[in-house]
Amino acid sequence: MQYNPSTFSSPSQPKRCKISQSAQVISFPWVEDIKLHSSSTIYPDHSTVLCAAVINNTYVVTGGKDSFIYVFTLEGMKIATLKAHTASVCTLSTINNAEGKTTMLVSGSDVGCNTLIFWDVNSWTIRSKIQAHTAAITSIVDLKDGQTLVSGSYDKLINIYNHRRAEVLYNLSANKCHVTGIVLSGDSNRMTSCGLDKSLHVWRISRKHGIV
């Protein structure tokens, strides 16, 4: 089925949204208090954009197949080019402090580099690097405890890190297939991973005893 943005509809509501081409505003009739406004369009210099992240409602960061990371203001002005990976940047994530403010950007790269790099979002300099995978890193998740990070990869590993010490703590052995994604629940008490074997693994997070 060909995608047509002007006839987008909610699975639970057959009503169609209304798109104003002149103002670039999308209004959803089944949700009275939501409108999506297209305020700007950014065209990074990547050959292909593979991932993106927003930093503190101030910057948008893109990772590309060309191995570069670009930092833009929300208005589209490029303020930094981050060059440290030697392969495609496959995933980007953020680490927040207790107040919810992003303090670090984390990037993960493809096979040939397969490295996690931690960037300071104030200076856009490297804080640390970890190379613990042997294939493309597909997902990075902050467990929101101020020190623990999780990554998933095509090497079938889910690694757990202490990002303050830049070290691998352990990996989850239950996963038997290439990891394609990891997400954290809204209450941060569960983590779900998925893979090419069509399975989902749900992990319960015990803050005193780790992930089980």
Short mmCIF file of C-alpha atoms in Angstrom, two decimals:
data_model
loop_
_atom_site.label_atom_id
_atom_site.label_comp_id
_atom_site.label_asym_id
_atom_site.label_seq_id
_atom_site.Cartn_x
_atom_site.Cartn_y
_atom_site.Cartn_z
CA MET A 1 0.00 0.00 0.00
CA GLN A 2 1.44 3.37 -0.99
CA TYR A 3 1.79 5.88 1.84
CA ASN A 4 -0.22 9.05 1.38
CA PRO A 5 0.37 11.62 4.17
CA SER A 6 -2.80 13.51 3.36
CA THR A 7 -4.97 10.52 4.28
CA PHE A 8 -3.26 9.47 7.50
CA SER A 9 -5.70 7.95 9.99
CA SER A 10 -5.52 6.53 13.49
CA PRO A 11 -6.02 2.73 13.79
CA SER A 12 -8.70 3.27 16.43
CA GLN A 13 -10.32 6.27 14.75
CA PRO A 14 -11.30 6.24 11.07
CA LYS A 15 -11.46 10.03 10.90
CA ARG A 16 -8.87 11.62 8.68
CA CYS A 17 -6.54 14.37 9.81
CA LYS A 18 -6.54 17.69 8.02
CA ILE A 19 -3.38 19.09 6.48
CA SER A 20 -2.99 22.73 5.58
CA GLN A 21 -0.30 22.86 2.87
CA SER A 22 0.22 26.61 3.22
CA ALA A 23 0.74 26.68 6.98
CA GLN A 24 2.07 23.11 7.27
CA VAL A 25 -0.21 22.38 10.22
CA ILE A 26 -1.65 18.91 10.85
CA SER A 27 -4.80 18.85 12.97
CA PHE A 28 -6.21 15.62 14.40
CA PRO A 29 -10.00 15.78 14.86
CA TRP A 30 -10.06 12.92 17.37
CA VAL A 31 -7.61 14.74 19.67
CA GLU A 32 -8.77 18.32 20.12
CA ASP A 33 -5.66 19.67 21.83
CA ILE A 34 -2.95 18.43 19.44
CA LYS A 35 -1.69 20.15 16.32
CA LEU A 36 1.61 19.41 14.59
CA HIS A 37 3.34 22.47 13.17
CA SER A 38 6.16 22.11 10.64
CA SER A 39 8.43 24.97 11.66
CA SER A 40 11.61 24.24 9.69
CA THR A 41 13.29 21.74 7.39
CA ILE A 42 16.94 20.75 7.86
CA TYR A 43 19.08 19.18 5.15
CA PRO A 44 22.22 17.62 6.66
CA ASP A 45 25.24 16.98 4.44
CA HIS A 46 25.11 13.22 5.02
CA SER A 47 24.92 10.88 2.05
CA THR A 48 22.17 9.15 4.08
CA VAL A 49 20.75 10.14 7.47
CA LEU A 50 20.46 7.04 9.68
CA CYS A 51 19.46 8.46 13.08
CA ALA A 52 18.69 11.65 14.97
CA ALA A 53 18.26 12.97 18.51
CA VAL A 54 17.06 16.20 20.12
CA ILE A 55 19.16 17.79 22.87
CA ASN A 56 17.43 19.88 25.56
CA ASN A 57 14.89 21.30 23.09
CA THR A 58 17.77 23.34 21.67
CA TYR A 59 19.70 21.17 19.22
CA VAL A 60 18.97 18.40 16.76
CA VAL A 61 21.77 15.91 16.11
CA THR A 62 22.01 13.62 13.08
CA GLY A 63 24.16 10.56 12.41
CA GLY A 64 24.90 9.38 8.91
CA LYS A 65 26.21 6.63 6.69
CA ASP A 66 29.27 8.83 6.06
CA SER A 67 30.37 8.31 9.73
CA PHE A 68 29.82 11.98 10.64
CA ILE A 69 27.57 13.49 13.32
CA TYR A 70 26.15 16.96 12.72
CA VAL A 71 24.72 19.30 15.36
CA PHE A 72 22.12 21.89 14.34
CA THR A 73 20.01 24.47 16.09
CA LEU A 74 16.28 23.82 15.76
CA GLU A 75 16.26 26.59 13.15
CA GLY A 76 18.69 24.63 10.99
CA MET A 77 22.03 26.33 11.66
CA LYS A 78 24.92 23.84 11.81
CA ILE A 79 27.10 24.49 14.84
CA ALA A 80 29.32 21.39 15.03
CA THR A 81 30.59 18.42 13.07
CA LEU A 82 31.65 15.46 15.20
CA LYS A 83 34.26 13.20 13.59
CA ALA A 84 35.36 10.16 15.56
CA HIS A 85 33.62 7.11 14.11
CA THR A 86 35.16 5.27 11.17
CA ALA A 87 31.93 3.61 10.02
CA SER A 88 28.27 4.55 9.69
CA VAL A 89 26.62 6.07 12.77
CA CYS A 90 23.68 3.72 13.32
CA THR A 91 22.11 5.03 16.52
CA LEU A 92 22.07 8.07 18.81
CA SER A 93 20.82 8.38 22.36
CA THR A 94 21.06 10.78 25.30
CA ILE A 95 21.99 10.60 28.97
CA ASN A 96 20.10 12.92 31.31
CA ASN A 97 20.82 14.13 34.81
CA ALA A 98 18.40 13.96 37.76
CA GLU A 99 16.66 17.14 36.57
CA GLY A 100 16.00 15.61 33.15
CA LYS A 101 18.55 17.76 31.33
CA THR A 102 20.71 16.04 28.75
CA THR A 103 24.39 16.05 29.68
CA MET A 104 25.78 13.56 27.18
CA LEU A 105 25.09 12.35 23.66
CA VAL A 106 25.94 8.70 22.94
CA SER A 107 26.58 7.44 19.42
CA GLY A 108 26.94 3.86 18.20
CA SER A 109 28.47 2.78 14.91
CA ASP A 110 28.44 0.04 12.31
CA VAL A 111 30.77 -2.95 11.86
CA GLY A 112 34.33 -1.85 11.23
CA CYS A 113 34.11 0.64 14.08
CA ASN A 114 31.36 -0.78 16.37
CA THR A 115 32.14 1.75 19.07
CA LEU A 116 30.13 3.69 21.63
CA ILE A 117 31.26 7.30 21.94
CA PHE A 118 30.13 9.62 24.74
CA TRP A 119 29.99 13.32 23.83
CA ASP A 120 29.74 16.30 26.15
CA VAL A 121 26.76 18.36 24.90
CA ASN A 122 28.23 21.64 26.13
CA SER A 123 31.62 21.42 24.40
CA TRP A 124 30.83 18.67 21.83
CA THR A 125 34.04 16.93 22.83
CA ILE A 126 34.58 13.23 23.56
CA ARG A 127 34.32 12.14 27.17
CA SER A 128 34.97 8.45 26.62
CA LYS A 129 34.83 5.54 24.17
CA ILE A 130 33.86 1.91 24.65
CA GLN A 131 34.40 -0.86 22.11
CA ALA A 132 32.53 -3.91 23.36
CA HIS A 133 30.63 -5.13 20.27
CA THR A 134 31.86 -6.89 17.14
CA ALA A 135 29.03 -5.79 14.82
CA ALA A 136 26.72 -2.85 14.22
CA ILE A 137 25.32 -1.20 17.35
CA THR A 138 21.58 -0.83 16.79
CA SER A 139 20.24 0.54 20.10
CA ILE A 140 21.42 2.57 23.08
CA VAL A 141 19.26 3.07 26.19
CA ASP A 142 19.94 5.11 29.33
CA LEU A 143 18.47 3.37 32.39
CA LYS A 144 18.03 6.76 34.07
CA ASP A 145 19.91 6.00 37.26
CA GLY A 146 22.84 8.30 36.57
CA GLN A 147 25.29 5.55 35.71
CA THR A 148 23.89 2.61 33.73
CA LEU A 149 23.62 2.31 29.95
CA VAL A 150 22.49 -0.57 27.73
CA SER A 151 23.40 -1.28 24.10
CA GLY A 152 22.22 -3.88 21.62
CA SER A 153 24.00 -5.10 18.51
CA TYR A 154 23.92 -7.38 15.49
CA ASP A 155 26.57 -9.45 17.31
CA LYS A 156 23.63 -10.82 19.40
CA LEU A 157 24.85 -9.14 22.59
CA ILE A 158 23.06 -6.79 24.97
CA ASN A 159 25.76 -5.09 27.02
CA ILE A 160 25.32 -3.29 30.33
CA TYR A 161 27.75 -0.46 31.14
CA ASN A 162 28.67 1.90 33.90
CA HIS A 163 29.05 4.98 31.72
CA ARG A 164 30.69 6.97 34.49
CA ARG A 165 33.61 4.53 34.55
CA ALA A 166 33.32 3.69 30.82
CA GLU A 167 33.33 -0.04 31.49
CA VAL A 168 31.25 -3.08 30.62
CA LEU A 169 29.57 -4.63 33.65
CA TYR A 170 28.07 -7.72 32.01
CA ASN A 171 25.92 -8.85 29.08
CA LEU A 172 22.51 -10.48 28.94
CA SER A 173 22.85 -14.10 27.88
CA ALA A 174 19.20 -14.90 27.15
CA ASN A 175 19.27 -13.19 23.78
CA LYS A 176 20.20 -15.60 20.93
CA CYS A 177 19.74 -13.46 17.84
CA HIS A 178 20.79 -10.19 16.22
CA VAL A 179 19.39 -7.37 18.37
CA THR A 180 17.47 -4.80 16.32
CA GLY A 181 16.01 -2.60 19.05
CA ILE A 182 15.77 -1.89 22.79
CA VAL A 183 13.24 0.34 24.55
CA LEU A 184 12.68 1.32 28.16
CA SER A 185 9.21 1.41 29.72
CA GLY A 186 7.72 4.70 30.86
CA ASP A 187 8.27 3.87 34.53
CA SER A 188 11.85 2.71 33.80
CA ASN A 189 11.17 -0.63 35.51
CA ARG A 190 11.21 -2.81 32.40
CA MET A 191 13.23 -3.03 29.24
CA THR A 192 12.20 -4.77 26.02
CA SER A 193 14.56 -6.03 23.34
CA CYS A 194 13.70 -7.38 19.91
CA GLY A 195 15.65 -9.29 17.29
CA LEU A 196 15.68 -10.85 13.85
CA ASP A 197 14.25 -14.08 15.26
CA LYS A 198 10.89 -12.23 15.61
CA SER A 199 11.00 -12.47 19.40
CA LEU A 200 10.62 -9.92 22.17
CA HIS A 201 12.41 -10.25 25.50
CA VAL A 202 11.02 -8.28 28.44
CA TRP A 203 13.52 -7.63 31.21
CA ARG A 204 12.55 -6.54 34.71
CA ILE A 205 14.92 -3.97 36.20
CA SER A 206 15.70 -4.25 39.88
CA ARG A 207 17.53 -1.12 40.93
CA LYS A 208 19.33 -2.92 43.73
CA HIS A 209 20.20 -6.12 41.91
CA GLY A 210 20.43 -5.18 38.23
CA ILE A 211 18.46 -6.56 35.28
CA VAL A 212 16.76 -9.96 35.53
#
